[in-house]
PDB file of C-alpha atoms in Angstrom:
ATOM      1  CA  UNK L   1      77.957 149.467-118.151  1.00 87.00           C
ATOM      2  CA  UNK L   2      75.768 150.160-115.304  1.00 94.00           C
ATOM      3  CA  UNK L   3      71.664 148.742-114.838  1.00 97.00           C
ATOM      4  CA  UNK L   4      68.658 149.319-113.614  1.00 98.00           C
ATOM      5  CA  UNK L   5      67.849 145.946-112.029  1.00 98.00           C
ATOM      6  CA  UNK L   6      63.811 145.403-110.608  1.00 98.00           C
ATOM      7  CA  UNK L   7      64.118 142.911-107.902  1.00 97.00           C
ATOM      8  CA  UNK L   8      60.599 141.801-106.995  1.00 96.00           C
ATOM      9  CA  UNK L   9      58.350 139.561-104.986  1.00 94.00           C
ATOM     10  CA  UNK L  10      55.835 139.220-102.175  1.00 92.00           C
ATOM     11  CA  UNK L  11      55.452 140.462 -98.967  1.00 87.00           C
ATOM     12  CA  UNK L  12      57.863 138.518 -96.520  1.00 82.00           C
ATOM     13  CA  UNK L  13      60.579 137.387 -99.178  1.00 83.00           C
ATOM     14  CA  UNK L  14      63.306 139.109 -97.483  1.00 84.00           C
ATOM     15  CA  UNK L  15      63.632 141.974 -99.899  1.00 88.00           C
ATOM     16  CA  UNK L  16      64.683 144.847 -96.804  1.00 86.00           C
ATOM     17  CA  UNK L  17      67.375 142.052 -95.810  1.00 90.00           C
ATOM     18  CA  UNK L  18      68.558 142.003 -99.283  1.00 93.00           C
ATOM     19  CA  UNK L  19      68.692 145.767 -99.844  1.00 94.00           C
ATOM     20  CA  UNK L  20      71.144 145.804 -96.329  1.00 93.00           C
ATOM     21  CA  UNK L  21      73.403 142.972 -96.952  1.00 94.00           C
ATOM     22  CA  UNK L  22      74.489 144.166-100.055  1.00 95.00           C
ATOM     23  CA  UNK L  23      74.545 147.948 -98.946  1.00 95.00           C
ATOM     24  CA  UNK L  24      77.018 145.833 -96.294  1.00 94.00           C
ATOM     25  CA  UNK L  25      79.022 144.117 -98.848  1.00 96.00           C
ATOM     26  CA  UNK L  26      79.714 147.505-101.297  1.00 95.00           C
ATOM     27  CA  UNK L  27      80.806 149.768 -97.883  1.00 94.00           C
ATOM     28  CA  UNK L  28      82.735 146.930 -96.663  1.00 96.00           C
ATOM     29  CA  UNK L  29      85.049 147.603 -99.924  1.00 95.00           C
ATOM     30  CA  UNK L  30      85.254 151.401 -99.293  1.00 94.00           C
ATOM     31  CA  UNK L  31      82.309 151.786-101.429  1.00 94.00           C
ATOM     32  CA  UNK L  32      79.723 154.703-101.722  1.00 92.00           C
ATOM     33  CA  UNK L  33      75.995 153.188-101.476  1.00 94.00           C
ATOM     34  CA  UNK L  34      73.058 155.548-101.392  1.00 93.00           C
ATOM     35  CA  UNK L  35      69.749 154.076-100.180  1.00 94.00           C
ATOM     36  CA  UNK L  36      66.735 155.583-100.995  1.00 95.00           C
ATOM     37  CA  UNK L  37      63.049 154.596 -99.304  1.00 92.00           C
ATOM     38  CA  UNK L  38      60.001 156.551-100.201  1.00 91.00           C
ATOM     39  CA  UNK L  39      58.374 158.670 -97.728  1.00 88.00           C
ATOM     40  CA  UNK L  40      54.772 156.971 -97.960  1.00 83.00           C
ATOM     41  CA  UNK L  41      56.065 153.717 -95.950  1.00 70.00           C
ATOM     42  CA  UNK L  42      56.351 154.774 -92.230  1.00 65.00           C
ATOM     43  CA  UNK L  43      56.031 150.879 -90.982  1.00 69.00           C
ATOM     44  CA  UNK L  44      59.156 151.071 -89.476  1.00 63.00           C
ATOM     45  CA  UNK L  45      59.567 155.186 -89.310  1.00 68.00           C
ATOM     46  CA  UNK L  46      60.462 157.082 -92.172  1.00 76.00           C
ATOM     47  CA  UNK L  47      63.451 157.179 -93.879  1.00 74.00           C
ATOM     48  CA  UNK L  48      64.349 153.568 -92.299  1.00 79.00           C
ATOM     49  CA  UNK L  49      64.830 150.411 -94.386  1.00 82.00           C
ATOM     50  CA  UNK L  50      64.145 147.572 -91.897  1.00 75.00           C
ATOM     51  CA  UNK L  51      64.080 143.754 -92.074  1.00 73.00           C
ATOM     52  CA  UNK L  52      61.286 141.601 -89.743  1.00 69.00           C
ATOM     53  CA  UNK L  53      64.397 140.327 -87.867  1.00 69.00           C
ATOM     54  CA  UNK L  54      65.356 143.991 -86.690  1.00 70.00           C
ATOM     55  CA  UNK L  55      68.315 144.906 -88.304  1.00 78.00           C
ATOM     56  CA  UNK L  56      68.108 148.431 -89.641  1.00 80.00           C
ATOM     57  CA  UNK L  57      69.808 151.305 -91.624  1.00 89.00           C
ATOM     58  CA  UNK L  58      68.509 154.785 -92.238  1.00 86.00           C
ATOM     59  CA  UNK L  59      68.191 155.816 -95.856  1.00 91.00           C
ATOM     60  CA  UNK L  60      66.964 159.374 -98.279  1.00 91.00           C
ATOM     61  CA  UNK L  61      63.679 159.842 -98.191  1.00 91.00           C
ATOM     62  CA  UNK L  62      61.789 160.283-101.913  1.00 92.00           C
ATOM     63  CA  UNK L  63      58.366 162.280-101.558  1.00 91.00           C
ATOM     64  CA  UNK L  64      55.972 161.837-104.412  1.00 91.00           C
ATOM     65  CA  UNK L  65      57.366 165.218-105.757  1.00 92.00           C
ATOM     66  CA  UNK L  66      61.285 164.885-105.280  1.00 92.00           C
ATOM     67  CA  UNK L  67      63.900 164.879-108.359  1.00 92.00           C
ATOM     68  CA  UNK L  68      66.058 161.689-107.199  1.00 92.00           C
ATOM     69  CA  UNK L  69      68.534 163.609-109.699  1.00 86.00           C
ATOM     70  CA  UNK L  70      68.670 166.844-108.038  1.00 85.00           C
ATOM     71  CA  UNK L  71      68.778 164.829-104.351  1.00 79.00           C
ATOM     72  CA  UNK L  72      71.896 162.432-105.819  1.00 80.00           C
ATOM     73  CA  UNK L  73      73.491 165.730-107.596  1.00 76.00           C
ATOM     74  CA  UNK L  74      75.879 166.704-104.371  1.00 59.00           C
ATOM     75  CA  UNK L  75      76.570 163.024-104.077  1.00 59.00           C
ATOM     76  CA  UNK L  76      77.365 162.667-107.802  1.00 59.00           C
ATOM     77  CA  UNK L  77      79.305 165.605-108.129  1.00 62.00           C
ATOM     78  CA  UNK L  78      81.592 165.669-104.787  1.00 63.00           C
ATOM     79  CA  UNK L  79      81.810 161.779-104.314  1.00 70.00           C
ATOM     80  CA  UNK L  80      81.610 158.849-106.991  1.00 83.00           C
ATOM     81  CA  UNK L  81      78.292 157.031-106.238  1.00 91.00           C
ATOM     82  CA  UNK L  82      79.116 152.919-106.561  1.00 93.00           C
ATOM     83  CA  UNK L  83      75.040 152.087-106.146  1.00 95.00           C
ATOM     84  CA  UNK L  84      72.036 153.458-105.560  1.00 95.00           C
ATOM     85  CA  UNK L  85      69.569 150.798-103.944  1.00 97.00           C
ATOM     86  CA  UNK L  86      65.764 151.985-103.528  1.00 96.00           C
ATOM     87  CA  UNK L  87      63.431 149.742-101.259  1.00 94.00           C
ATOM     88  CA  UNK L  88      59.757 149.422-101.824  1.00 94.00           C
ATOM     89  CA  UNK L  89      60.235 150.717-105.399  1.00 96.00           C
ATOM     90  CA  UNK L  90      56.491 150.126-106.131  1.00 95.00           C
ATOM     91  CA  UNK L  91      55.587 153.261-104.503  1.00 95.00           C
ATOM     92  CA  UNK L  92      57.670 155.528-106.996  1.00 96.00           C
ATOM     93  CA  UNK L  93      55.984 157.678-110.361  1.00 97.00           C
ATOM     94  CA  UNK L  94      56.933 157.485-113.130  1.00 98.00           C
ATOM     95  CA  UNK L  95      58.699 160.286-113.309  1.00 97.00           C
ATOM     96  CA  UNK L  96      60.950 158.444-110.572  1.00 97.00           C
ATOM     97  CA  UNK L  97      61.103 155.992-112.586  1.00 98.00           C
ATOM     98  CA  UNK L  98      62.786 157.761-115.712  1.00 97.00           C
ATOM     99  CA  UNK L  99      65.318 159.916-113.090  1.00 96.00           C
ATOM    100  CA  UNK L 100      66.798 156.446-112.229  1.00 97.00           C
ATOM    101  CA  UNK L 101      67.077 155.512-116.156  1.00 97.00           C
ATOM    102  CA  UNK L 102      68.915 158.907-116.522  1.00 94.00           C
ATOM    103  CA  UNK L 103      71.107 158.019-113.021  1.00 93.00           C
ATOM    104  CA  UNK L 104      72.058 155.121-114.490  1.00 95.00           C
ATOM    105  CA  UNK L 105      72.283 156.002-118.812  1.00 95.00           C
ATOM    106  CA  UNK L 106      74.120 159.649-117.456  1.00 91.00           C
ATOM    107  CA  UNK L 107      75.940 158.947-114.639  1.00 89.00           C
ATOM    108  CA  UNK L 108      76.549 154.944-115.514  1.00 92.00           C
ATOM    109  CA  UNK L 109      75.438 154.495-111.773  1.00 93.00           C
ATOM    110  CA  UNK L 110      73.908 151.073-110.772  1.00 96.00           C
ATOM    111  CA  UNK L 111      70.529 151.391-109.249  1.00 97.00           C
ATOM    112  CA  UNK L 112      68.778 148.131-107.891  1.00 98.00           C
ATOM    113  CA  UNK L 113      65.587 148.030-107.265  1.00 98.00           C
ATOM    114  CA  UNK L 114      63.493 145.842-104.694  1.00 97.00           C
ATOM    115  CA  UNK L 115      59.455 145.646-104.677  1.00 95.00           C
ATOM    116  CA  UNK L 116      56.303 144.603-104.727  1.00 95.00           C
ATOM    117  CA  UNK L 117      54.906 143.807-108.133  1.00 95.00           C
ATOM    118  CA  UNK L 118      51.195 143.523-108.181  1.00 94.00           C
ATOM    119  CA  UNK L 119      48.962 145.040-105.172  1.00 93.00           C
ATOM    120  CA  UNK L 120      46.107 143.082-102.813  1.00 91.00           C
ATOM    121  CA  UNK L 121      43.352 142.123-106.090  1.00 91.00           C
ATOM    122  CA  UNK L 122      47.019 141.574-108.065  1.00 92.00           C
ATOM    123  CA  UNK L 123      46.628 144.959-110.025  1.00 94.00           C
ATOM    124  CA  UNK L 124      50.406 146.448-110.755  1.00 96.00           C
ATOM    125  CA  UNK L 125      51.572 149.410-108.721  1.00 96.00           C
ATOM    126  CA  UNK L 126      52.684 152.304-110.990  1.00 96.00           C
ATOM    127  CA  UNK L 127      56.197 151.959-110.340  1.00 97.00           C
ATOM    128  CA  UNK L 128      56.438 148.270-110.283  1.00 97.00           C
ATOM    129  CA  UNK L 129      54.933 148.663-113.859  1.00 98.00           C
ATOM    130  CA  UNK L 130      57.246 151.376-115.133  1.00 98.00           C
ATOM    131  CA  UNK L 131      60.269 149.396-113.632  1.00 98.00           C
ATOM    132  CA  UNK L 132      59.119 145.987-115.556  1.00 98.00           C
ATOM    133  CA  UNK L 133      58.903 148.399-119.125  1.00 98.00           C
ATOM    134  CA  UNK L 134      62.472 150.211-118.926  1.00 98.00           C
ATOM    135  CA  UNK L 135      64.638 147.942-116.139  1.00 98.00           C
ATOM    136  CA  UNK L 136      67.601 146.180-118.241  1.00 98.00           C
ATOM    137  CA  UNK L 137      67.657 143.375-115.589  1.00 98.00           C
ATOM    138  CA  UNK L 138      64.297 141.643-113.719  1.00 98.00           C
ATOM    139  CA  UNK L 139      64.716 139.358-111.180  1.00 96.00           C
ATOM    140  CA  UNK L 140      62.031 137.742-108.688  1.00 96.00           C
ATOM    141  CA  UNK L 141      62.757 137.026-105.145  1.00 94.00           C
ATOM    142  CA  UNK L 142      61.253 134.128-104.461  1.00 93.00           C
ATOM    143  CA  UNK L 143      58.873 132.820-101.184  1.00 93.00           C
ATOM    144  CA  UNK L 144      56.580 130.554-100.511  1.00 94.00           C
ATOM    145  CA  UNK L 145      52.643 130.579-100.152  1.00 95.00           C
ATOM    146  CA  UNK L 146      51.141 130.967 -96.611  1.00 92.00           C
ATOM    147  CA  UNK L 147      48.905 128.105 -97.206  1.00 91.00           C
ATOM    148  CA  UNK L 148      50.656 125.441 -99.205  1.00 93.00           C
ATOM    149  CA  UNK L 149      54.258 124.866-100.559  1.00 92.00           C
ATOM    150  CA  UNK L 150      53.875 126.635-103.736  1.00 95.00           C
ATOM    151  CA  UNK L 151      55.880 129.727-104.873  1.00 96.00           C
ATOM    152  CA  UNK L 152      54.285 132.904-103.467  1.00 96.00           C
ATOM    153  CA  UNK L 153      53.100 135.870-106.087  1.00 95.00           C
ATOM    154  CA  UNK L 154      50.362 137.577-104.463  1.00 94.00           C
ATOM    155  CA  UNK L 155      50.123 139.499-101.581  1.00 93.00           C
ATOM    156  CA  UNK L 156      46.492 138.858 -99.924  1.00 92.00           C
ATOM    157  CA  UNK L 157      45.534 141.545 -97.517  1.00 91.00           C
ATOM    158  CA  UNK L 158      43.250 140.526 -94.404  1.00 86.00           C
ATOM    159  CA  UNK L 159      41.427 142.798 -91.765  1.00 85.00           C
ATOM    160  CA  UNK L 160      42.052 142.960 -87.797  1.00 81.00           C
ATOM    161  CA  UNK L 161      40.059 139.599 -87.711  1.00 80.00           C
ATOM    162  CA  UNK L 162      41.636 137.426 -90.082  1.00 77.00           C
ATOM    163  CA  UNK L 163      38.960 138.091 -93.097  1.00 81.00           C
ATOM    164  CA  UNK L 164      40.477 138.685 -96.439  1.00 83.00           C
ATOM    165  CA  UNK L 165      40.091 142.232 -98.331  1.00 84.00           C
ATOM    166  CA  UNK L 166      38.674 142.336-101.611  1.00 80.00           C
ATOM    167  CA  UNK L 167      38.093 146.337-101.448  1.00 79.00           C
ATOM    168  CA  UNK L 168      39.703 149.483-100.882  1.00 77.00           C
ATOM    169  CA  UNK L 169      42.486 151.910-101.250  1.00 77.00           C
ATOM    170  CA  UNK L 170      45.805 150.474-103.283  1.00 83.00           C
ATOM    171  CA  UNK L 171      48.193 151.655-100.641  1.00 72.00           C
ATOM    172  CA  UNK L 172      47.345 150.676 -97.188  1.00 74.00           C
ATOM    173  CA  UNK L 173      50.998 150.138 -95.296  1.00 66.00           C
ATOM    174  CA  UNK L 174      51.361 147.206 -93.333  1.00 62.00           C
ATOM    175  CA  UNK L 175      52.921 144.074 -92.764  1.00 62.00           C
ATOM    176  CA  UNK L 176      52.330 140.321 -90.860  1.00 67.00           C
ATOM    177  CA  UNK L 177      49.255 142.454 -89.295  1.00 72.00           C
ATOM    178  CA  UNK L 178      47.833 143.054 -92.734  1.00 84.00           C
ATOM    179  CA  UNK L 179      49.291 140.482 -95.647  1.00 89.00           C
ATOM    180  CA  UNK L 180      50.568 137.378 -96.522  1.00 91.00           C
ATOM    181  CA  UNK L 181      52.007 135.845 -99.487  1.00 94.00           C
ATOM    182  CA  UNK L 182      49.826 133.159-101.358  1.00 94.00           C
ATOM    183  CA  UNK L 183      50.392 131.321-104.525  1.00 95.00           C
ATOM    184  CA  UNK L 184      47.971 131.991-107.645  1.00 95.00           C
ATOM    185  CA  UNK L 185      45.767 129.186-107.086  1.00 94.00           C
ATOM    186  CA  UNK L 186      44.939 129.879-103.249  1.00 91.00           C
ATOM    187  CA  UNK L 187      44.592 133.778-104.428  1.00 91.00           C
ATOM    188  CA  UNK L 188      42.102 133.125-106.890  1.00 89.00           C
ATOM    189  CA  UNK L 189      39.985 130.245-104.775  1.00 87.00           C
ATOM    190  CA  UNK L 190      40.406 132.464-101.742  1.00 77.00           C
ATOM    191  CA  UNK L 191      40.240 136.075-103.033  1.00 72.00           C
ATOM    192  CA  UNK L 192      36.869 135.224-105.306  1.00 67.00           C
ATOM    193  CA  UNK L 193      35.393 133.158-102.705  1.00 64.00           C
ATOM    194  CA  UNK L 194      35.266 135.804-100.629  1.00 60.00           C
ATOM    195  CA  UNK L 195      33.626 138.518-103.647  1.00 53.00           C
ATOM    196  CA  UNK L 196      30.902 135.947-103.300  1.00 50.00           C
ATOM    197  CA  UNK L 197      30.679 134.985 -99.942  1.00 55.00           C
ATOM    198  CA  UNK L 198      32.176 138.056 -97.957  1.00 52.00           C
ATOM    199  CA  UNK L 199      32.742 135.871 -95.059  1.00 49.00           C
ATOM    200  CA  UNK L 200      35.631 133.568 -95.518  1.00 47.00           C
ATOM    201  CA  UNK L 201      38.698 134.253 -93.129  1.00 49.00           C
ATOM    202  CA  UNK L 202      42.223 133.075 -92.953  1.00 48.00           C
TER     203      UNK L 202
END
């Protein structure tokens, strides 16, 4: 029987690298992958899933508004779909969210998906929490902190000088320029500090 698997972690755990090596693996079996990227991350152009060491693939772009079922339905009906793989999953609804349950329950197609869980002041993104409630499988992809050895599960988000941001918009796309992964304790001593200080910097 097929799953809906949540693969998730920090910035920088190699998630994008993930999503193409085993797009790689199915297609070098004569397998059917479909990889879907939605249209709000446009780090690397969009419609592009693309690792920090280059290597690239384009992949079907999901707008905030888009049936994934009605997108897959020419796929699904003229060829067998093997997987469906969706990168930055975070950024889907809800109603995404349930279209891949009925892709996968209907169609008994797997879908894997890779993400971020929590956001910059560790606050779930709506379709990181949706895909923790109905995902059969979870899974985290693991990293370590930029400041000590520990295991990595927040993503800290710093300005064009260094500072840390404690403020501001959920989304804000970006990558080395604007996070790094940190462990809990070095979020919380780091991320509060600077609520009281407003002046500490990485």
């Amino acid at each position: 029987m097929a799953k809906l698997y949540f693969r998730y972690s920090t910035m920088n755990a190699g998630k994008s690298v993930e999503i193409l090596k085993i797009a790689h693996n199915y297609e070098e079996r004569g397998k059917f992958v479909v990889v879907l990227a939605p249209s709000i991350d446009d780090r690397y152009g969009i419609g592009k899933v693309t690792s920090r060491m280059g290597m690239s693939r384009s992949a079907v772009v999901i707008s905030k508004n888009d049936d994934i079922e009605d997108i897959l339905k020419l796929g699904l009906e003229s060829r067998a779909i093997d997987c469906i793989l969706v990168d930055e999953s975070q950024f889907l609804t809800y109603e995404h969210i349930m279209q891949l349950v009925m892709i996968v329950d209907t169609h008994n197609v797997p879908v894997i998906c890779y993400g971020l869980k929590s956001d910059f002041q560790g606050n779930l993104f709506e379709g990181s929490y949706h895909l923790l409630v109905y995902a059969d499988s979870i899974e985290e992809v693991k990293t370590i902190c930029w400041f000590c050895d520990r295991k990595a599960i927040f993503n800290m988000r710093t300005d064009e000088n260094g500072e840390i941001v404690v403020d501001g918009d959920q989304i804000e796309i970006g990558g080395n320029d604007k996070y790094v992964p940190v462990c809990r304790k070095d979020f919380l001593s780091r991320f509060f500090s600077r609520e009281r200080s407003g002046r500490e910097s990485i």
